[in-house]
Coordinates of C-alpha atoms in Angstrom, one line a residue:
X981 CA -11.3 184.2 -143.7
X982 CA -7.5 183.8 -142.7
X983 CA -5.8 180.6 -141.7
X984 CA -5.0 182.5 -138.2
X985 CA -8.8 183.3 -138.1
X986 CA -9.8 179.5 -138.1
X987 CA -6.8 178.1 -135.8
X988 CA -8.1 180.6 -133.1
X989 CA -11.8 179.4 -133.6
X990 CA -10.5 175.6 -133.2
X991 CA -8.2 176.1 -130.1
X992 CA -11.3 178.5 -128.2
X993 CA -13.3 175.4 -129.2
X994 CA -11.0 173.1 -127.9
X995 CA -10.6 175.2 -124.6
X996 CA -14.1 175.5 -124.2
X997 CA -14.3 171.6 -124.5
X998 CA -11.8 171.7 -121.4
X999 CA -14.4 173.9 -119.5
X1000 CA -17.3 171.7 -120.2
X1001 CA -15.1 168.5 -119.2
X1002 CA -14.7 170.7 -115.9
X1003 CA -18.5 171.0 -115.5
X1004 CA -19.5 167.5 -116.2
X1005 CA -16.4 165.8 -113.9
X1006 CA -17.7 168.2 -110.9
X1007 CA -21.4 167.5 -111.7
X1008 CA -21.0 163.6 -111.9
X1009 CA -18.5 163.4 -109.2
X1010 CA -15.5 162.0 -111.3
X1011 CA -12.3 163.1 -109.2
X1012 CA -10.2 160.9 -111.7
X1013 CA -11.6 162.8 -114.6
X1014 CA -11.1 166.1 -113.0
X1015 CA -7.8 166.0 -112.2
X1016 CA -6.7 164.5 -115.9
X1017 CA -7.7 167.8 -116.8
X1018 CA -4.5 169.8 -115.0
X1019 CA -0.7 169.5 -116.0
X1020 CA 1.8 167.4 -113.4
X1021 CA 3.0 170.8 -112.4
X1022 CA -0.3 172.5 -112.2
X1023 CA -1.1 175.4 -109.3
X1024 CA -4.6 175.6 -108.0
X1025 CA -6.5 177.8 -105.4
X1026 CA -9.9 176.7 -104.9
X1027 CA -12.6 179.1 -104.2
X1028 CA -12.0 178.8 -100.3
X1029 CA -8.3 179.9 -100.6
X1030 CA -6.8 176.8 -100.2
X1031 CA -3.3 176.4 -102.1
X1032 CA -2.5 173.4 -104.1
X1033 CA 0.6 172.9 -106.1
X1034 CA 1.1 169.9 -108.2
X1035 CA -1.7 167.5 -109.9
X1036 CA -0.9 165.2 -107.2
X1037 CA -2.0 167.5 -104.3
X1038 CA -4.8 168.6 -106.6
X1039 CA -5.8 164.7 -107.0
X1040 CA -5.6 164.5 -102.9
X1041 CA -7.8 167.5 -102.4
X1042 CA -10.2 166.7 -104.9
X1043 CA -10.7 163.0 -104.3
X1044 CA -11.6 164.0 -100.5
X1045 CA -14.1 167.1 -101.3
X1046 CA -15.6 165.6 -104.7
X1047 CA -17.4 162.3 -104.0
X1048 CA -20.6 163.7 -101.9
X1049 CA -20.1 167.4 -102.3
X1050 CA -22.5 167.6 -105.5
X1051 CA -25.6 166.2 -103.8
X1052 CA -28.8 168.0 -104.8
X1053 CA -26.4 170.9 -106.5
X1054 CA -25.5 171.7 -109.8
X1055 CA -23.0 173.5 -111.3
X1056 CA -22.6 175.3 -114.8
X1057 CA -19.7 177.2 -116.1
X1058 CA -19.8 179.5 -119.1
X1059 CA -16.2 180.8 -120.8
X1060 CA -17.0 184.5 -120.5
X1061 CA -13.4 185.7 -122.4
X1062 CA -10.4 184.1 -123.6
X1063 CA -7.1 185.7 -124.1
X1064 CA -4.8 184.2 -125.9
X1065 CA -1.2 185.3 -124.1
X1066 CA 0.3 183.2 -126.8
X1067 CA -1.2 180.4 -129.2
X1068 CA -0.3 177.7 -126.8
X1069 CA -1.0 179.8 -123.8
X1070 CA -4.6 180.8 -122.6
X1071 CA -5.8 182.6 -119.8
X1072 CA -9.9 181.8 -119.6
X1073 CA -12.3 183.9 -117.9
X1074 CA -14.9 181.7 -116.4
X1075 CA -18.5 182.1 -115.0
X1076 CA -19.3 179.4 -112.7
X1077 CA -22.5 179.1 -111.0
X1078 CA -23.7 176.2 -108.2
X1079 CA -27.5 175.8 -108.2
X1080 CA -28.4 174.6 -104.7
X1081 CA -31.6 174.2 -102.4
X1082 CA -30.6 177.6 -100.8
X1083 CA -30.2 179.4 -104.0
X1084 CA -27.3 180.2 -106.3
X1085 CA -23.6 180.6 -105.6
X1086 CA -21.8 182.5 -108.5
X1087 CA -18.1 182.2 -108.9
X1088 CA -15.5 183.6 -111.4
X1089 CA -12.5 181.4 -111.9
X1090 CA -9.6 182.3 -114.0
X1091 CA -8.3 179.0 -115.8
X1092 CA -4.6 179.5 -117.2
X1093 CA -4.5 177.0 -119.9
X1094 CA -1.1 175.8 -121.8
X1095 CA -1.5 173.7 -124.8
X1096 CA 0.6 170.2 -124.3
X1097 CA 1.0 168.6 -127.8
X1098 CA -2.8 168.7 -129.3
X1099 CA -4.6 169.0 -125.7
X1100 CA -4.9 171.9 -123.7
X1101 CA -4.5 171.7 -119.7
X1102 CA -5.2 173.9 -116.7
X1103 CA -2.1 175.0 -115.5
X1104 CA -2.6 178.0 -113.2
X1105 CA -6.0 178.4 -111.9
X1106 CA -8.2 180.6 -109.4
X1107 CA -11.2 180.3 -108.2
X1108 CA -13.0 183.3 -106.7
X1109 CA -16.5 183.6 -104.9
X1110 CA -18.4 186.5 -106.1
X1111 CA -20.6 188.4 -103.5
X1112 CA -22.4 190.5 -105.8
X1113 CA -23.1 189.5 -109.3
X1114 CA -24.2 192.9 -111.0

């Protein structure tokens, strides 16, 4: 195994941990933990198309919608694909499934992450609802 392969696996695991933290912060309604995963200049487009520019805007929105949003609901995130654009920039395709009393809602976020120091941060993210998950 080359150093590059080992490094890639380490980075992949670090990216998966960020996605797991997104899941944890949403399921436990922890807006501050969620917002801490973003770069200060991040761009976020919600599943309903709301465009948010910068961590402050993301924080304001998240503190308004997350508390109470997960009542009777659980979300899971599965990393489906990671494309390393550069060693410190990755496009991460995620399968997001909300389990609600009315059934499942599926989303397919794209998280562009950048590595700052030794930490991967959400940088440009787009959430998209899936109408037919086949």
